[in-house]
Coordinates of C-alpha atoms and ligand atoms in Angstrom, one line a residue:
X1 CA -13.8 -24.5 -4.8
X2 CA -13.1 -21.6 -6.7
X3 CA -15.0 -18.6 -5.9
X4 CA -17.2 -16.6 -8.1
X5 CA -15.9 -13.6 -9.3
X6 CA -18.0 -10.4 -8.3
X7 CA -17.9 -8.3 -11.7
X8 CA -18.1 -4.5 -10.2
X9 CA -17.5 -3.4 -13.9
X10 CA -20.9 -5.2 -15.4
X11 CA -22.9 -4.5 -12.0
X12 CA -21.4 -0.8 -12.9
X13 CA -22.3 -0.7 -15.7
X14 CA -26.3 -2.0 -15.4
X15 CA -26.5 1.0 -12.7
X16 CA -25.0 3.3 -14.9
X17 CA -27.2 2.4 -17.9
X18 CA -30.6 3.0 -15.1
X19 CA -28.7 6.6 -13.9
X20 CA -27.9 7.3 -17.8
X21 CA -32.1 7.0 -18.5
X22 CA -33.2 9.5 -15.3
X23 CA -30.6 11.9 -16.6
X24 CA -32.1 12.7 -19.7
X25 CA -35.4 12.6 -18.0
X26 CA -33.9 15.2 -16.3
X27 CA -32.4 17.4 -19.0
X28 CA -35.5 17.1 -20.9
X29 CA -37.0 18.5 -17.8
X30 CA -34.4 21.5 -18.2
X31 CA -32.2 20.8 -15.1
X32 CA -28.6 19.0 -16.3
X33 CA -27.3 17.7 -13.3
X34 CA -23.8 19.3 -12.8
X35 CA -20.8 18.4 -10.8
X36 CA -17.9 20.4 -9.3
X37 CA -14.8 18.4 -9.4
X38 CA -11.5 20.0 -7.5
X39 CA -8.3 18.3 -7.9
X40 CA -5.3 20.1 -5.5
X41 CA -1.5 18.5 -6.5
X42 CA -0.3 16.3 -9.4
X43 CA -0.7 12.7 -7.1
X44 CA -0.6 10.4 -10.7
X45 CA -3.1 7.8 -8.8
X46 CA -5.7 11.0 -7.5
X47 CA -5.3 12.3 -10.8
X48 CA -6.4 9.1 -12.6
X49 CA -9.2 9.0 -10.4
X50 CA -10.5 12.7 -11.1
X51 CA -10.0 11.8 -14.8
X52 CA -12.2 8.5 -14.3
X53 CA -14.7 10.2 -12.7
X54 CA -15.0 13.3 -15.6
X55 CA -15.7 10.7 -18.1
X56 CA -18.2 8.5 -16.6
X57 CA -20.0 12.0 -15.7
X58 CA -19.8 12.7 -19.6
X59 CA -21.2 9.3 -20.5
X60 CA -24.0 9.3 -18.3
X61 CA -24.9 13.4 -19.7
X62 CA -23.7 14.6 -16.4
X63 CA -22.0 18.2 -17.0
X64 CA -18.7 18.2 -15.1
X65 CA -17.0 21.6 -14.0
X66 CA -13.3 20.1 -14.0
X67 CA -10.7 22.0 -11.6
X68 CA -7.5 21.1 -11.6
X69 CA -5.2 23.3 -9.1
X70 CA -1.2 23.4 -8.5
X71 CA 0.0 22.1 -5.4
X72 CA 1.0 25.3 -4.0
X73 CA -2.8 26.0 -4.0
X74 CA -3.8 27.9 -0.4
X75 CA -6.1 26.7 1.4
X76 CA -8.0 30.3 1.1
X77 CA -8.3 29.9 -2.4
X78 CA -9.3 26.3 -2.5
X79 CA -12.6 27.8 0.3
X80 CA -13.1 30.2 -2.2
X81 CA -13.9 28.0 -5.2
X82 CA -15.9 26.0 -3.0
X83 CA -17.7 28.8 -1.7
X84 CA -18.4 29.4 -5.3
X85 CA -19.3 26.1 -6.2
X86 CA -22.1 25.9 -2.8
X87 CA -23.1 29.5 -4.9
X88 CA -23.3 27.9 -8.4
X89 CA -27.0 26.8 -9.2
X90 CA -25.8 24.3 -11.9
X91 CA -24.2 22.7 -10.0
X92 CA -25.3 19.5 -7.7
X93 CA -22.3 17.9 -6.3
X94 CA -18.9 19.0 -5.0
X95 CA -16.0 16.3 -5.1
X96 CA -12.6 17.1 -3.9
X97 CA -10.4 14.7 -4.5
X98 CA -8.6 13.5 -1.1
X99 CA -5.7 13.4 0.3
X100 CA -5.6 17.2 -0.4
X101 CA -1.8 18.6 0.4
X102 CA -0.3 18.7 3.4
X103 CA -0.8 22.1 4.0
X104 CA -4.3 22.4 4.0
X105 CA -6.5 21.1 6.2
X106 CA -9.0 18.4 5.2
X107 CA -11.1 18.7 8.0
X108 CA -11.8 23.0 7.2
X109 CA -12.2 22.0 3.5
X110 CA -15.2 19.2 4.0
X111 CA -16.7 20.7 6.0
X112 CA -16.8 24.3 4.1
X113 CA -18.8 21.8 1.3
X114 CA -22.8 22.8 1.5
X115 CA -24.2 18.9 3.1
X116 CA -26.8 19.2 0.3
X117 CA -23.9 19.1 -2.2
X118 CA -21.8 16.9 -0.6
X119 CA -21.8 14.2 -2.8
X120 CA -19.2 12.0 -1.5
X121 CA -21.0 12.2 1.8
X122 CA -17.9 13.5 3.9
X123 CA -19.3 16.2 5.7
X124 CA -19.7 15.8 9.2
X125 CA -23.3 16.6 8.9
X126 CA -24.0 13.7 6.3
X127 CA -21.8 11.4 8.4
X128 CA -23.9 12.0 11.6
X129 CA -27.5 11.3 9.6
X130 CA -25.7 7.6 8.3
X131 CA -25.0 6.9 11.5
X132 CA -28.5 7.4 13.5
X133 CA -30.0 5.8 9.9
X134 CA -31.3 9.0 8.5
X135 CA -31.7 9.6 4.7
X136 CA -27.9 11.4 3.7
X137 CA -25.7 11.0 0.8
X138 CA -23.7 7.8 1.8
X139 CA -19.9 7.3 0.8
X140 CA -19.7 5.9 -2.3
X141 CA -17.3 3.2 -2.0
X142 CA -19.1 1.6 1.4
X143 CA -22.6 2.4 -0.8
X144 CA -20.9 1.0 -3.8
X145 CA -20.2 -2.0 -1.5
X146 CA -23.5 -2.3 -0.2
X147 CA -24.8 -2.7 -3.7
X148 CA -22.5 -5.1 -5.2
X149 CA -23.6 -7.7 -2.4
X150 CA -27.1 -6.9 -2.4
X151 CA -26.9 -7.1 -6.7
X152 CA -25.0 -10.4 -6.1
X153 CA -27.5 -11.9 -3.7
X154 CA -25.2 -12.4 -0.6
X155 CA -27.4 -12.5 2.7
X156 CA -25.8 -9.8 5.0
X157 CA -28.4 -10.2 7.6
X158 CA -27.2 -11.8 10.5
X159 CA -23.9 -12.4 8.9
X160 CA -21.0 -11.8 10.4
X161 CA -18.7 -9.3 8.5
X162 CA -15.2 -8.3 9.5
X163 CA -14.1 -5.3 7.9
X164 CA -9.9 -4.6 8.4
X165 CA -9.2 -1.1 7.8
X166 CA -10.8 2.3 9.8
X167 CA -10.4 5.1 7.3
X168 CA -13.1 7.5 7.5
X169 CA -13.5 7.0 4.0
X170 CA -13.9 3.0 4.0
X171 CA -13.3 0.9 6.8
X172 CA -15.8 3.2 9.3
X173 CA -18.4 4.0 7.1
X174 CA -19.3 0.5 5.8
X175 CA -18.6 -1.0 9.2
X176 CA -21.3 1.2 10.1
X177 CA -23.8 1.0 7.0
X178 CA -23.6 -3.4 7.5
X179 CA -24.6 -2.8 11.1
X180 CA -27.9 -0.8 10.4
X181 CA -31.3 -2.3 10.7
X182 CA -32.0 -2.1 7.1
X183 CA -32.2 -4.7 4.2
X184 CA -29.3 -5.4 3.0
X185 CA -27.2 -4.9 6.0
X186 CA -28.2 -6.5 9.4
X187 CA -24.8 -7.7 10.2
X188 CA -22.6 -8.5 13.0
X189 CA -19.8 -6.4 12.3
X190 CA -15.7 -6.4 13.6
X191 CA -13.3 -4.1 12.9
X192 CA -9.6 -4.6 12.7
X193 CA -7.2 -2.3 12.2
X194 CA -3.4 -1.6 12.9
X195 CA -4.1 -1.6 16.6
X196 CA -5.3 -5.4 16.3
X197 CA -3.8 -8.2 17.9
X198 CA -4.4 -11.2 16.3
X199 CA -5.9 -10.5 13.0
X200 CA -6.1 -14.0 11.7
X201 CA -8.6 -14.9 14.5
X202 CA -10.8 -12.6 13.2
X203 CA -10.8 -12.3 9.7
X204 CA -11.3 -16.5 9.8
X205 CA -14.9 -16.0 11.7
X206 CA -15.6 -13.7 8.7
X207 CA -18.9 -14.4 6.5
X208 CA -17.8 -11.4 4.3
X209 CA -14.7 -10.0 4.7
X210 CA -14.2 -6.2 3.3
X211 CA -10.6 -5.6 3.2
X212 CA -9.7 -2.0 2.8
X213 CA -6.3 -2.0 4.6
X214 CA -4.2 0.5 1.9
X215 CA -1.4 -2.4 1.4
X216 CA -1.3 -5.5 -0.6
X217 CA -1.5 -9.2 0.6
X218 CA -3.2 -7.6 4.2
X219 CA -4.8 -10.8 4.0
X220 CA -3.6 -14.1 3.0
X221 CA -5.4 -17.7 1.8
X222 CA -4.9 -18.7 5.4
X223 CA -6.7 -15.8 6.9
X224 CA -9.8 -16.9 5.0
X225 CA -12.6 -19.0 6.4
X226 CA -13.8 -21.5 3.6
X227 CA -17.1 -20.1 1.4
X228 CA -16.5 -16.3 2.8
X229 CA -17.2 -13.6 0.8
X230 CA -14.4 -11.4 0.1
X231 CA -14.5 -8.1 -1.0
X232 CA -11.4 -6.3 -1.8
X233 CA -11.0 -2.1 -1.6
X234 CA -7.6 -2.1 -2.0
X235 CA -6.0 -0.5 -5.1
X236 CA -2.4 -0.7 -5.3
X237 CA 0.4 -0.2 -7.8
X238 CA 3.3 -2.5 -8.0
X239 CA 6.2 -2.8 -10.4
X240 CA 6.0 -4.5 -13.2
X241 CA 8.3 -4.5 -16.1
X242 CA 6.5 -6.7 -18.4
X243 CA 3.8 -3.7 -18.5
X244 CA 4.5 -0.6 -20.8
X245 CA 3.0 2.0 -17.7
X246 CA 5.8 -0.3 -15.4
X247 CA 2.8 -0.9 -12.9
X248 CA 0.3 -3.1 -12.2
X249 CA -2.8 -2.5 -9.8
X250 CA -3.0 -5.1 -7.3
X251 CA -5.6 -5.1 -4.2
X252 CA -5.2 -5.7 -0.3
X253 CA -5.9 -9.8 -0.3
X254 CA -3.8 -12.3 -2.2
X255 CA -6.3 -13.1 -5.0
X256 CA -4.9 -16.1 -6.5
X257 CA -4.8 -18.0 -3.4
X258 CA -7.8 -17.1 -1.5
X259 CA -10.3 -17.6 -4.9
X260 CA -9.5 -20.9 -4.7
X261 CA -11.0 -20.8 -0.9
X262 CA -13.8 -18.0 -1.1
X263 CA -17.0 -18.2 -2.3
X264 CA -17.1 -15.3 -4.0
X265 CA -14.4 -12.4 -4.1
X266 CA -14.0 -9.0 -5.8
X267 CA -11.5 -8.7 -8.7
X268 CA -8.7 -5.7 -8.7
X269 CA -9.3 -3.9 -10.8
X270 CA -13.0 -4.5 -11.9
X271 CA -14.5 -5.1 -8.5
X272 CA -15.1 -1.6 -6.4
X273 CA -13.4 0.7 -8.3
X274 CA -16.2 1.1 -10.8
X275 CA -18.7 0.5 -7.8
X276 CA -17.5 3.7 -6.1
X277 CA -17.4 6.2 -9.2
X278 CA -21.0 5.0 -10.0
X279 CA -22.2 5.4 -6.4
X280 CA -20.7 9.4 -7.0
X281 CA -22.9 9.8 -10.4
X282 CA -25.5 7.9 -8.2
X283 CA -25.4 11.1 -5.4
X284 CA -24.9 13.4 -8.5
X285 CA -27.9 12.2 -9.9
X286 CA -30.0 12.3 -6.0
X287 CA -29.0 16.0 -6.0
X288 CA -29.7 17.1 -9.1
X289 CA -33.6 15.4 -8.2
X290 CA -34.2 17.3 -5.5
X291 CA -33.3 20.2 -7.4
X292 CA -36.0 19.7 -10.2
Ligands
GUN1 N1 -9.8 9.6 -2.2 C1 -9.9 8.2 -2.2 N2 -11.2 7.9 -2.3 C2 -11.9 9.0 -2.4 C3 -13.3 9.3 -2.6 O1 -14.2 8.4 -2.6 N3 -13.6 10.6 -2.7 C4 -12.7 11.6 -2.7 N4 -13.1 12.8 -2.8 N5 -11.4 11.4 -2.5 C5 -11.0 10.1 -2.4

């Protein structure tokens, strides 16, 4: 069998083209949603990301205040523009970027972000309200995620979905969203992690399989129950001299191998990536609603 390829990029671009229609709604009701975008340290992939993001804003008609800071940056200053940014009435979201530098603490700097701007749904506040099932802004690559099975019609409820990888940004948060008592979710949810015995007996009793793991061929064709569903978070770059950047992108599974076992599986890039930037125009967009 080989697997059908789950196009994040055309389901990305369908939600896209539904958030691009509300936000002229909006502007023509007089409220352009805005958002505050904080990028700490030259990291070449953060900075990519931060650059994505800008222009999707801009091509949905999402104003973008673009702040791009020196790694030297203290953390004072960074609370301050923040502080600013909870202040500013134009705009709706706050996004800054992680990993922030060494020196400043990532835990003082989240949580400093207003919840009702916290678009990326890090704050401790929204994180509590997903987890006892409340209305929040979710993390936008577990939402993104959510959507892309949901928008590919794979039955989550009483599925069992492994998900390898704990990140607070990933691997905990969709763990948690497939577990609620919601459409769309439902599941019987594992998590494995570094800490994991035997892996491979896991992640071979997966229905879906969300692999966000931060290293590439995590998991391998022989990890890989037949007719699972494999979604892959991973984005990693690894040489390649027959490119003109001298990188490729490759994910956390071995692609070639397990398409040829899955049922369906996520493409790298093209398969979260755009899911998870959409999911942030997606929050922008929520915000900027409640404001009107
Ligand atoms: N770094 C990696 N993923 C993300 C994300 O979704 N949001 C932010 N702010 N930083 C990240």
């Amino acid at each position: 069998m080989s697997a059908k390829i789950i196009d994040g990029k055309q389901i990305a671009a369908d939600m896209r083209e539904e958030l691009r229609q509300e936000v002229s709604q909006l502007r023509e009701q007089g409220v352009t949603p805005g958002l505050g975008v904080i990028l700490v340290g030259d990291d070449p992939a953060s900075r990519s990301y931060v650059t994505a993001k800008e222009r999707a804003c801009e091509e949905i008609g999402i104003y973008s205040d673009d702040n791009r800071l020196p790694s030297d940056t203290t953390q004072e200053a960074l609370l301050e523009l923040v502080e600013r940014m909870n202040k500013d009435d134009k705009i709706d979201g706050i996004l800054v970027q992680l990993p922030l530098p060494k020196h400043i603490d990532e835990a003082t700097v989240l949580l400093a972000i207003d919840p009702k701007k916290d678009v990326d749904g890090f704050h401790p506040v929204n994180v509590g309200k997903m987890v006892v099932g409340e209305k929040a802004f979710l993390p936008c690559t577990p939402h993104g995620i959510l959507q892309m099975l949901s928008r590919s019609g794979v039955q989550t409820k009483g599925a069992h979905a492994v998900v390898v990888g704990r990140s607070n940004i990933v691997g905990k948060p969709v763990a948690n969203l497939l577990l609620q008592k919601k459409d769309n979710a439902n599941a019987t949810v594992t998590i494995c992690h570094t800490g994991t015995r035997d892996m491979a007996y896991h992640t071979l009793q997966a229905d879906i399989l969300v692999v966000a793991a931060g290293w590439p061929n995590t998991v391998t064709a022989d990890m890989v129950k037949e007719g699972a569903v494999v979604i892959d978070v991973g984005v990693n770059r690894v040489e390649d001299e027959t490119r003109k950047s001298g990188y490729r992108l490759v994910g956390d599974v071995d692609f070639e191998s397990i398409k040829e076992k899955a049922s369906m599986i996520t493409p790298v890039p093209g398969g979260v990536g755009p899911m998870t930037i959409t999911m942030l125009l997606y929050n922008t967009v929520e915000s900027a609603k409640d404001r009107a």
